[in-house]
Coordinates of N, CA and C in Angstrom, one line a residue:
X297 N 10.0 -19.8 -13.2 CA 8.7 -19.4 -12.7 C 7.7 -19.2 -13.8
X298 N 6.5 -19.7 -13.6 CA 5.5 -19.6 -14.7 C 4.3 -18.7 -14.1
X299 N 3.6 -18.1 -15.0 CA 2.3 -17.4 -14.7 C 1.3 -18.4 -15.2
X300 N 0.7 -19.3 -14.4 CA -0.2 -20.3 -14.8 C -1.4 -19.8 -15.5
X301 N -1.9 -18.6 -15.2 CA -3.1 -18.1 -15.8 C -2.8 -17.3 -17.0
X302 N -1.5 -17.3 -17.5 CA -1.2 -16.5 -18.7 C -0.3 -17.3 -19.6
X303 N -1.0 -18.3 -20.2 CA -0.3 -19.1 -21.3 C 0.9 -19.9 -20.8
X304 N 1.1 -20.0 -19.4 CA 2.1 -20.8 -18.9 C 3.5 -20.4 -19.4
X305 N 3.7 -19.1 -19.5 CA 5.0 -18.6 -20.0 C 6.0 -18.6 -18.8
X306 N 7.3 -18.9 -19.1 CA 8.3 -19.1 -18.1 C 9.1 -17.8 -18.0
X307 N 9.4 -17.3 -16.8 CA 10.1 -16.1 -16.5 C 11.2 -16.5 -15.4
X308 N 12.1 -15.5 -15.1 CA 13.2 -15.7 -14.2 C 12.8 -15.0 -12.9
X309 N 12.9 -15.7 -11.8 CA 12.7 -15.1 -10.5 C 14.0 -14.5 -10.0
X310 N 14.0 -13.2 -9.8 CA 15.2 -12.5 -9.4 C 15.5 -12.4 -7.9
X311 N 14.4 -12.2 -7.2 CA 14.5 -12.1 -5.7 C 13.3 -12.8 -5.1
X312 N 13.5 -13.4 -4.0 CA 12.4 -14.1 -3.3 C 12.5 -14.0 -1.8
X313 N 11.4 -13.7 -1.2 CA 11.3 -13.6 0.3 C 10.0 -14.2 0.7
X314 N 9.7 -14.4 2.0 CA 8.4 -14.9 2.4 C 7.3 -14.0 2.0
X315 N 7.5 -12.7 1.9 CA 6.5 -11.7 1.6 C 6.2 -11.4 0.2
X316 N 7.1 -11.9 -0.7 CA 6.9 -11.5 -2.1 C 8.1 -12.0 -3.0
X317 N 7.9 -11.6 -4.3 CA 8.8 -12.1 -5.4 C 9.1 -11.0 -6.3
X318 N 10.3 -10.9 -6.9 CA 10.5 -10.0 -8.0 C 10.9 -10.9 -9.2
X319 N 10.2 -10.6 -10.3 CA 10.3 -11.5 -11.5 C 10.8 -10.6 -12.7
X320 N 11.8 -11.1 -13.4 CA 12.2 -10.5 -14.6 C 11.2 -10.8 -15.7
X321 N 10.7 -9.8 -16.3 CA 9.7 -10.1 -17.4 C 9.6 -8.8 -18.3
X322 N 9.4 -9.0 -19.6 CA 9.1 -7.8 -20.5 C 7.6 -7.6 -20.7
X323 N 6.8 -8.5 -20.1 CA 5.4 -8.4 -20.3 C 4.8 -7.3 -19.5
X324 N 3.6 -6.8 -19.9 CA 3.0 -5.6 -19.2 C 2.1 -6.0 -18.0
X325 N 2.3 -5.3 -16.9 CA 1.5 -5.5 -15.7 C 1.1 -4.2 -15.2
X326 N 0.0 -4.2 -14.4 CA -0.5 -3.0 -13.8 C -0.5 -3.1 -12.3
X327 N 0.0 -2.1 -11.6 CA 0.1 -2.1 -10.1 C -1.3 -2.4 -9.6
X328 N -1.4 -3.3 -8.7 CA -2.7 -3.7 -8.1 C -3.3 -4.9 -8.7
X329 N -2.7 -5.3 -9.9 CA -3.3 -6.5 -10.6 C -3.0 -7.8 -9.8
X330 N -3.9 -8.7 -9.8 CA -3.7 -10.0 -9.2 C -3.1 -11.0 -10.2
X331 N -2.1 -11.7 -9.8 CA -1.5 -12.7 -10.7 C -1.3 -14.0 -9.9
X332 N -1.4 -15.1 -10.7 CA -1.0 -16.4 -10.1 C 0.3 -16.8 -10.6
X333 N 1.1 -17.4 -9.7 CA 2.5 -17.8 -10.0 C 2.7 -19.3 -9.7
X334 N 3.6 -19.9 -10.5 CA 4.0 -21.3 -10.2 C 5.5 -21.3 -10.2
X335 N 6.1 -21.5 -9.0 CA 7.5 -21.4 -8.9 C 8.2 -22.8 -8.8
X336 N 9.3 -22.9 -9.5 CA 10.1 -24.2 -9.5 C 11.5 -23.8 -9.1
X337 N 12.1 -24.6 -8.2 CA 13.5 -24.4 -7.8 C 14.2 -25.7 -7.7
X338 N 15.5 -25.8 -7.8 CA 16.2 -27.0 -7.6 C 15.8 -27.7 -6.3
X339 N 15.6 -29.0 -6.4 CA 15.2 -29.7 -5.2 C 13.7 -29.9 -4.9
X340 N 12.9 -29.2 -5.7 CA 11.5 -29.3 -5.6 C 11.0 -30.1 -6.8
X341 N 10.2 -31.1 -6.5 CA 9.7 -32.0 -7.5 C 8.6 -31.4 -8.3
X342 N 7.7 -30.6 -7.7 CA 6.6 -30.0 -8.3 C 6.6 -28.5 -8.1
X343 N 6.0 -27.8 -9.1 CA 5.9 -26.3 -8.9 C 5.0 -26.0 -7.7
X344 N 5.3 -24.8 -7.1 CA 4.6 -24.3 -5.9 C 3.8 -23.2 -6.5
X345 N 2.5 -23.2 -6.3 CA 1.6 -22.2 -6.9 C 1.1 -21.3 -5.8
X346 N 1.2 -19.9 -6.0 CA 0.8 -18.9 -5.1 C 0.1 -17.8 -5.9
X347 N -0.6 -17.0 -5.1 CA -1.3 -15.8 -5.7 C -0.7 -14.5 -5.1
X348 N -0.5 -13.5 -5.9 CA 0.0 -12.3 -5.4 C -0.6 -11.1 -6.1
X349 N -0.1 -9.9 -5.6 CA -0.6 -8.6 -6.2 C 0.6 -7.8 -6.7
X350 N 0.5 -7.3 -7.9 CA 1.6 -6.5 -8.4 C 1.7 -5.2 -7.6
X351 N 3.0 -5.0 -7.0 CA 3.2 -3.9 -6.1 C 4.0 -2.8 -6.9
X352 N 4.9 -3.1 -7.8 CA 5.6 -2.1 -8.6 C 6.2 -2.8 -9.8
X353 N 6.4 -1.9 -10.8 CA 6.9 -2.4 -12.1 C 8.2 -1.7 -12.4
X354 N 9.2 -2.5 -12.8 CA 10.5 -2.0 -13.3 C 10.6 -2.0 -14.8
X355 N 10.7 -0.8 -15.4 CA 10.7 -0.8 -16.9 C 12.0 -1.3 -17.4
X356 N 12.0 -1.7 -18.7 CA 13.3 -2.2 -19.3 C 14.2 -1.0 -19.5
X357 N 15.5 -1.2 -19.2 CA 16.5 -0.2 -19.4 C 17.8 -0.9 -19.9
X358 N 18.8 -0.1 -20.4 CA 20.0 -0.7 -20.9 C 20.8 -1.4 -19.7
X359 N 20.5 -1.0 -18.5 CA 21.3 -1.6 -17.4 C 20.6 -2.8 -16.8
X360 N 19.3 -2.9 -16.9 CA 18.6 -4.1 -16.3 C 17.4 -4.4 -17.1
X361 N 17.0 -5.7 -17.1 CA 15.8 -6.1 -17.7 C 14.6 -5.6 -17.0
X362 N 13.4 -5.6 -17.7 CA 12.2 -5.3 -17.0 C 11.8 -6.3 -16.0
X363 N 10.9 -5.9 -15.1 CA 10.4 -6.8 -14.1 C 9.3 -6.3 -13.3
X364 N 8.8 -7.1 -12.4 CA 7.6 -6.8 -11.7 C 7.7 -7.3 -10.2
X365 N 7.5 -6.5 -9.3 CA 7.5 -6.9 -7.9 C 6.1 -7.3 -7.4
X366 N 6.0 -8.5 -6.9 CA 4.7 -9.1 -6.5 C 4.6 -9.4 -5.0
X367 N 3.7 -8.8 -4.3 CA 3.5 -9.0 -2.9 C 2.5 -10.2 -2.7
X368 N 2.9 -11.1 -1.8 CA 2.1 -12.3 -1.5 C 1.5 -12.0 -0.1
X369 N 0.2 -12.0 0.0 CA -0.5 -11.7 1.3 C -1.1 -12.8 2.0
X370 N -1.6 -13.9 1.3 CA -2.2 -15.0 2.0 C -1.3 -15.8 2.8
X371 N -1.7 -16.1 4.0 CA -0.8 -16.8 5.0 C -0.3 -18.1 4.4
X372 N -1.2 -18.9 3.8 CA -0.8 -20.2 3.3 C 0.2 -20.1 2.1
X373 N 0.1 -19.0 1.3 CA 1.0 -18.8 0.2 C 2.4 -18.3 0.8
X374 N 2.4 -17.5 1.8 CA 3.6 -17.1 2.5 C 4.3 -18.4 3.0
X375 N 3.5 -19.3 3.6 CA 4.1 -20.5 4.1 C 4.8 -21.3 3.0
X376 N 4.1 -21.3 1.8 CA 4.7 -22.1 0.7 C 6.1 -21.5 0.3
X377 N 6.1 -20.1 0.3 CA 7.4 -19.5 0.0 C 8.4 -19.8 1.1
X378 N 8.0 -19.8 2.3 CA 8.9 -20.2 3.4 C 9.4 -21.6 3.2
X379 N 8.6 -22.5 2.7 CA 9.0 -23.9 2.5 C 10.1 -23.9 1.4
X380 N 10.0 -23.1 0.4 CA 11.0 -23.0 -0.7 C 12.3 -22.5 -0.1
X381 N 12.2 -21.4 0.7 CA 13.4 -20.8 1.3 C 14.1 -21.8 2.3
X382 N 13.3 -22.7 2.9 CA 13.9 -23.6 3.8 C 14.5 -24.8 3.1
X383 N 14.3 -25.0 1.8 CA 14.9 -26.1 1.1 C 16.5 -25.9 1.1
X384 N 17.2 -27.0 1.1 CA 18.7 -27.0 1.0 C 19.1 -26.1 -0.2
X385 N 20.1 -25.2 0.1 CA 20.7 -24.4 -0.9 C 19.9 -23.1 -1.2
X386 N 18.8 -22.9 -0.5 CA 18.1 -21.6 -0.7 C 18.7 -20.6 0.3
X387 N 18.1 -19.4 0.3 CA 18.6 -18.2 1.0 C 18.4 -18.3 2.5
X388 N 19.1 -17.4 3.2 CA 19.0 -17.3 4.6 C 17.7 -16.9 5.2
X389 N 16.8 -16.4 4.3 CA 15.5 -15.8 4.8 C 14.8 -16.8 5.7
X390 N 14.9 -18.1 5.5 CA 14.2 -19.1 6.3 C 14.6 -19.1 7.7
X391 N 15.8 -18.5 8.0 CA 16.3 -18.5 9.4 C 15.8 -17.3 10.2
X392 N 15.1 -16.4 9.5 CA 14.7 -15.1 10.2 C 13.3 -15.3 10.8
X393 N 13.1 -14.5 11.9 CA 11.9 -14.6 12.6 C 11.0 -13.3 12.3
X394 N 9.8 -13.3 12.9 CA 8.9 -12.2 12.7 C 9.4 -11.0 13.5
X395 N 8.5 -10.0 13.6 CA 8.9 -8.7 14.2 C 9.4 -9.0 15.7
X396 N 10.5 -8.4 16.1 CA 11.0 -8.6 17.4 C 10.1 -7.7 18.4
X397 N 10.0 -8.1 19.6 CA 9.2 -7.4 20.6 C 9.6 -5.9 20.7
X398 N 10.9 -5.7 20.6 CA 11.5 -4.3 20.8 C 11.4 -3.5 19.5
X399 N 10.9 -4.1 18.4 CA 10.7 -3.3 17.2 C 11.9 -3.6 16.2
X400 N 11.7 -3.0 15.0 CA 12.7 -3.1 13.9 C 13.7 -2.0 14.0
X401 N 14.9 -2.3 13.7 CA 16.0 -1.2 13.6 C 16.7 -1.4 12.2
X402 N 16.6 -0.4 11.4 CA 17.1 -0.4 10.0 C 18.4 0.5 9.9
X403 N 19.4 0.0 9.4 CA 20.7 0.7 9.2 C 20.8 1.1 7.7
X404 N 20.9 2.4 7.4 CA 21.1 2.9 6.1 C 22.5 3.3 5.9
X405 N 23.3 2.7 5.0 CA 24.7 3.0 4.8 C 24.8 3.8 3.5
X406 N 25.0 5.1 3.5 CA 25.0 5.9 2.4 C 25.6 7.2 2.7
X407 N 26.4 7.8 1.7 CA 27.1 9.0 2.0 C 26.5 10.2 1.2
X408 N 25.4 10.0 0.5 CA 24.7 11.1 -0.2 C 23.5 11.6 0.6
X409 N 23.6 12.8 1.1 CA 22.5 13.3 2.0 C 21.1 13.3 1.3
X410 N 21.1 13.5 0.0 CA 19.8 13.6 -0.7 C 19.1 12.2 -0.8
X411 N 20.0 11.2 -1.0 CA 19.4 9.8 -1.0 C 19.0 9.4 0.4
X412 N 19.8 9.7 1.4 CA 19.5 9.4 2.8 C 18.1 10.0 3.1
X413 N 17.9 11.2 2.7 CA 16.6 11.9 3.0 C 15.4 11.1 2.4
X414 N 15.6 10.6 1.1 CA 14.5 9.9 0.5 C 14.2 8.6 1.2
X415 N 15.3 7.8 1.5 CA 15.1 6.5 2.3 C 14.5 6.8 3.6
X416 N 14.9 7.8 4.3 CA 14.4 8.1 5.6 C 12.9 8.5 5.5
X417 N 12.6 9.2 4.5 CA 11.2 9.6 4.3 C 10.3 8.4 4.2
X418 N 10.7 7.4 3.4 CA 9.9 6.2 3.2 C 9.7 5.5 4.5
X419 N 10.8 5.3 5.2 CA 10.8 4.5 6.4 C 10.0 5.1 7.5
X420 N 10.1 6.5 7.6 CA 9.3 7.2 8.6 C 7.9 7.2 8.3
X421 N 7.5 7.2 7.0 CA 6.1 7.0 6.6 C 5.6 5.6 7.1
X422 N 6.4 4.6 6.9 CA 6.0 3.3 7.3 C 5.9 3.2 8.8
X423 N 6.8 3.8 9.5 CA 6.8 3.7 11.0 C 5.6 4.5 11.6
X424 N 5.2 5.6 10.9 CA 4.1 6.4 11.5 C 2.8 5.9 11.3
X425 N 2.6 4.8 10.4 CA 1.3 4.3 10.2 C 0.6 4.9 9.1
X426 N 1.2 5.8 8.3 CA 0.5 6.5 7.2 C 0.3 5.6 6.0
X427 N 1.1 4.5 5.9 CA 1.0 3.6 4.8 C 0.3 2.3 5.1
X428 N 0.3 1.9 6.3 CA -0.3 0.7 6.8 C -0.5 0.8 8.3
X429 N -0.6 -0.3 9.0 CA -0.7 -0.2 10.4 C 0.7 0.3 11.0
X430 N 0.6 0.9 12.1 CA 1.8 1.5 12.7 C 2.9 0.4 12.9
X431 N 4.1 0.7 12.5 CA 5.2 -0.3 12.6 C 6.3 0.3 13.5
X432 N 6.6 -0.5 14.6 CA 7.7 -0.1 15.5 C 9.1 -0.2 14.8
X433 N 9.6 1.0 14.3 CA 10.7 0.9 13.4 C 11.6 2.2 13.7
X434 N 12.9 1.9 13.9 CA 13.9 3.0 14.1 C 14.8 3.0 12.9
X435 N 15.2 4.2 12.5 CA 16.1 4.3 11.3 C 17.5 4.9 11.8
X436 N 18.6 4.3 11.4 CA 19.9 4.7 11.8 C 20.7 4.9 10.5
X437 N 21.8 5.7 10.6 CA 22.6 6.0 9.4 C 24.1 5.8 9.7
X438 N 24.8 5.4 8.6 CA 26.3 5.3 8.6 C 26.8 5.9 7.3
X439 N 27.9 6.6 7.3 CA 28.3 7.2 6.0 C 29.2 6.3 5.2
X440 N 29.6 5.2 5.8 CA 30.5 4.3 5.0 C 30.4 2.9 5.7
X441 N 31.1 1.9 5.0 CA 31.1 0.6 5.6 C 31.8 0.4 6.9
X442 N 32.8 1.2 7.1 CA 33.6 1.1 8.4 C 32.7 1.5 9.6
X443 N 32.0 2.6 9.5 CA 31.1 3.0 10.6 C 29.9 2.1 10.7
X444 N 29.5 1.6 9.6 CA 28.3 0.6 9.6 C 28.7 -0.6 10.3
X445 N 29.9 -1.2 10.1 CA 30.3 -2.4 10.7 C 30.4 -2.2 12.3
X446 N 30.9 -1.0 12.7 CA 31.0 -0.7 14.1 C 29.6 -0.7 14.7
X447 N 28.7 -0.1 14.0 CA 27.3 0.0 14.5 C 26.7 -1.4 14.6
X448 N 26.9 -2.2 13.6 CA 26.3 -3.6 13.6 C 26.9 -4.5 14.7
X449 N 28.1 -4.3 15.0 CA 28.8 -5.1 16.1 C 28.4 -4.6 17.5
X450 N 27.9 -3.4 17.6 CA 27.5 -2.9 18.9 C 26.0 -2.9 19.2
X451 N 25.2 -3.0 18.2 CA 23.7 -2.9 18.4 C 23.0 -4.0 17.5
X452 N 21.8 -4.2 17.8 CA 21.0 -5.1 17.1 C 20.3 -4.4 15.9
X453 N 20.3 -5.0 14.7 CA 19.7 -4.4 13.6 C 18.9 -5.5 12.8
X454 N 17.7 -5.1 12.3 CA 16.9 -6.0 11.6 C 17.1 -6.0 10.1
X455 N 17.7 -4.9 9.5 CA 17.9 -4.8 8.1 C 19.0 -3.8 7.8
X456 N 19.8 -4.1 6.8 CA 20.8 -3.1 6.3 C 20.5 -2.8 4.9
X457 N 20.5 -1.5 4.6 CA 20.4 -1.0 3.2 C 21.6 -0.2 2.9
X458 N 22.4 -0.7 1.9 CA 23.7 -0.1 1.7 C 24.0 0.3 0.2
X459 N 24.6 1.4 0.0 CA 25.2 1.8 -1.3 C 26.4 0.9 -1.5
X460 N 26.9 0.8 -2.7 CA 28.1 -0.1 -3.0 C 29.4 0.8 -3.1
X461 N 29.2 2.0 -3.6 CA 30.4 2.8 -3.9 C 30.5 3.9 -2.9
X462 N 31.4 3.8 -1.9 CA 31.5 4.7 -0.8 C 33.0 4.8 -0.4
X463 N 33.4 5.9 0.2 CA 34.8 6.0 0.7 C 35.1 5.1 2.0
X464 N 36.3 5.0 2.4 CA 36.8 4.3 3.6 C 36.6 2.8 3.4
X465 N 35.3 2.3 3.5 CA 35.0 0.9 3.2 C 33.8 0.9 2.3
X466 N 33.9 0.3 1.1 CA 32.7 0.3 0.2 C 31.7 -0.7 0.6
X467 N 30.6 -0.7 -0.1 CA 29.5 -1.7 0.2 C 29.9 -3.1 0.0
X468 N 30.7 -3.4 -1.0 CA 31.1 -4.8 -1.3 C 31.8 -5.3 -0.1
X469 N 32.8 -4.6 0.4 CA 33.5 -5.1 1.6 C 32.6 -5.2 2.8
X470 N 31.7 -4.3 3.0 CA 30.8 -4.4 4.1 C 29.9 -5.7 4.0
X471 N 29.4 -5.9 2.8 CA 28.6 -7.1 2.7 C 29.4 -8.4 2.9
X472 N 30.6 -8.4 2.4 CA 31.5 -9.6 2.7 C 31.7 -9.8 4.2
X473 N 32.0 -8.7 4.9 CA 32.2 -8.8 6.4 C 30.9 -9.3 7.1
X474 N 29.8 -8.7 6.7 CA 28.5 -9.1 7.3 C 28.3 -10.6 7.2
X475 N 28.5 -11.1 5.9 CA 28.2 -12.5 5.7 C 29.3 -13.5 6.3
X476 N 30.4 -12.9 6.7 CA 31.5 -13.7 7.2 C 31.4 -13.8 8.7
X477 N 30.7 -12.9 9.4 CA 30.6 -12.9 10.9 C 29.4 -13.6 11.3
X478 N 29.5 -14.6 12.2 CA 28.5 -15.4 12.7 C 27.3 -14.6 13.3
X479 N 27.6 -13.5 14.0 CA 26.6 -12.7 14.7 C 25.8 -11.9 13.7
X480 N 26.3 -11.7 12.5 CA 25.7 -10.7 11.6 C 25.2 -11.4 10.3
X481 N 25.6 -12.6 10.0 CA 25.4 -13.1 8.7 C 23.9 -13.4 8.3
X482 N 23.0 -13.4 9.3 CA 21.6 -13.7 9.0 C 20.8 -12.4 8.8
X483 N 21.5 -11.2 8.9 CA 20.8 -9.9 8.8 C 20.4 -9.7 7.3
X484 N 19.2 -9.4 6.9 CA 18.9 -9.1 5.5 C 19.7 -7.9 5.0
X485 N 20.2 -8.0 3.8 CA 20.9 -6.8 3.2 C 20.4 -6.5 1.9
X486 N 20.1 -5.2 1.7 CA 19.6 -4.6 0.4 C 20.7 -3.8 -0.1
X487 N 21.2 -4.0 -1.3 CA 22.2 -3.2 -2.0 C 21.4 -2.3 -3.0
X488 N 21.7 -0.9 -2.9 CA 21.1 0.0 -3.8 C 22.2 0.8 -4.4
X489 N 22.3 0.7 -5.7 CA 23.5 1.3 -6.4 C 23.2 1.7 -7.8
X490 N 24.0 2.6 -8.3 CA 23.9 3.0 -9.7 C 24.8 2.2 -10.6
X491 N 25.5 1.2 -10.0 CA 26.4 0.3 -10.8 C 25.6 -0.5 -11.8
X492 N 26.3 -1.0 -12.8 CA 25.8 -1.8 -13.9 C 25.6 -3.2 -13.5
X493 N 25.4 -4.1 -14.5 CA 25.2 -5.5 -14.3 C 26.4 -6.2 -13.5
X494 N 27.6 -5.7 -13.7 CA 28.7 -6.3 -13.0 C 28.6 -6.1 -11.5
X495 N 28.2 -4.9 -11.1 CA 28.0 -4.5 -9.7 C 26.9 -5.4 -9.1
X496 N 25.8 -5.6 -9.8 CA 24.7 -6.4 -9.3 C 25.2 -7.9 -9.2
X497 N 25.9 -8.4 -10.1 CA 26.4 -9.8 -10.1 C 27.3 -10.0 -8.9
X498 N 28.2 -9.0 -8.7 CA 29.2 -9.2 -7.6 C 28.4 -9.1 -6.2
X499 N 27.5 -8.2 -6.1 CA 26.7 -8.0 -4.9 C 25.9 -9.3 -4.6
X500 N 25.3 -9.8 -5.6 CA 24.5 -11.1 -5.4 C 25.4 -12.2 -5.0
X501 N 26.6 -12.3 -5.6 CA 27.5 -13.4 -5.2 C 28.0 -13.2 -3.8
X502 N 28.1 -12.0 -3.3 CA 28.5 -11.8 -1.9 C 27.4 -12.1 -0.9
X503 N 26.2 -12.1 -1.4 CA 25.1 -12.5 -0.5 C 24.1 -11.5 -0.2
X504 N 23.9 -10.5 -1.0 CA 22.8 -9.6 -0.7 C 21.4 -10.3 -1.0
X505 N 20.4 -9.9 -0.3 CA 19.1 -10.5 -0.5 C 18.4 -9.8 -1.7
X506 N 18.5 -8.5 -1.9 CA 17.9 -7.8 -3.0 C 18.8 -6.7 -3.5
X507 N 18.9 -6.6 -4.8 CA 19.6 -5.5 -5.4 C 18.7 -4.6 -6.1
X508 N 18.7 -3.3 -5.8 CA 17.9 -2.3 -6.4 C 18.9 -1.3 -7.1
X509 N 18.5 -0.9 -8.3 CA 19.3 0.0 -9.1 C 18.8 1.5 -8.9
X510 N 19.7 2.4 -8.6 CA 19.4 3.8 -8.6 C 19.1 4.3 -10.0
X511 N 18.3 5.3 -10.1 CA 17.4 5.9 -9.0 C 16.3 4.9 -8.7
X512 N 16.0 4.7 -7.4 CA 14.9 3.8 -7.0 C 13.7 4.7 -6.7
X513 N 12.5 4.1 -6.8 CA 11.3 4.8 -6.5 C 10.8 4.5 -5.1
X514 N 10.0 5.4 -4.6 CA 9.4 5.2 -3.3 C 8.8 3.8 -3.1
X515 N 8.0 3.4 -4.1 CA 7.4 2.1 -3.9 C 8.3 0.9 -3.9
X516 N 9.4 1.0 -4.6 CA 10.4 -0.1 -4.6 C 11.0 -0.2 -3.2
X517 N 11.4 0.9 -2.7 CA 12.0 0.9 -1.3 C 11.0 0.3 -0.3
X518 N 9.8 0.9 -0.4 CA 8.8 0.5 0.6 C 8.5 -1.0 0.5
X519 N 8.3 -1.5 -0.7 CA 7.9 -3.0 -0.8 C 9.1 -3.9 -0.4
X520 N 10.3 -3.5 -0.8 CA 11.4 -4.3 -0.4 C 11.6 -4.4 1.1
X521 N 11.5 -3.3 1.8 CA 11.6 -3.3 3.3 C 10.5 -4.1 3.9
X522 N 9.2 -4.0 3.4 CA 8.1 -4.8 3.9 C 8.3 -6.2 3.7
X523 N 8.8 -6.6 2.5 CA 9.0 -8.0 2.2 C 10.1 -8.6 3.2
X524 N 11.2 -8.0 3.3 CA 12.3 -8.5 4.0 C 12.1 -8.5 5.6
X525 N 11.3 -7.6 6.0 CA 10.9 -7.6 7.5 C 9.6 -8.3 7.8
X526 N 9.0 -8.9 6.7 CA 7.7 -9.6 6.9 C 6.6 -8.7 7.4
X527 N 6.5 -7.5 7.0 CA 5.5 -6.6 7.4 C 4.3 -6.7 6.5
X528 N 3.1 -7.0 7.0 CA 1.9 -7.2 6.2 C 1.6 -6.0 5.4

């Protein structure tokens, strides 16, 4: 990926959805800053150029490189991202539809009550309309992968947010089960963990859409949910 308006420097795209992009970079950005991007992926002959707004910044740490989350708002640019995701070998995001008539249902899989409280706070703010337009969204919880799998098999969910290290059935096993079952495999999955680079690599190989490292910030959770659910 290049920033065409900034000396055409090349960076690594870490996560991509129709609503935005997370880019690994050590360069400085400011939340709210407008940036132009040129994305290249295998199978595309020419770069795809879009414009986005910096939503949040991840500082450099021993566990992860620095990076910047960019929201893409223009309909034509979102369509360009959709075309990339629809290309052979890209992610499952191209198979997902817009908001269901009955609303969104998010399943949080976490055994730490303090972390559950934070995630719940973010999503309830989103649902109430305090952060944007009112969003029809329900939040459900499971303490481990076993209970989560039962819930997923019995009800419809729009998104799963899971820890990786839990008792009974951990998040790795849960992700593997989700991606193996025909009825579940297209559900977007966010892994949120304090694990190091090995945990991230394993989670990505198993098929998570986005990996966030604890401790996460309010804005990271908010923007990730909005991107994966295609909420403007």
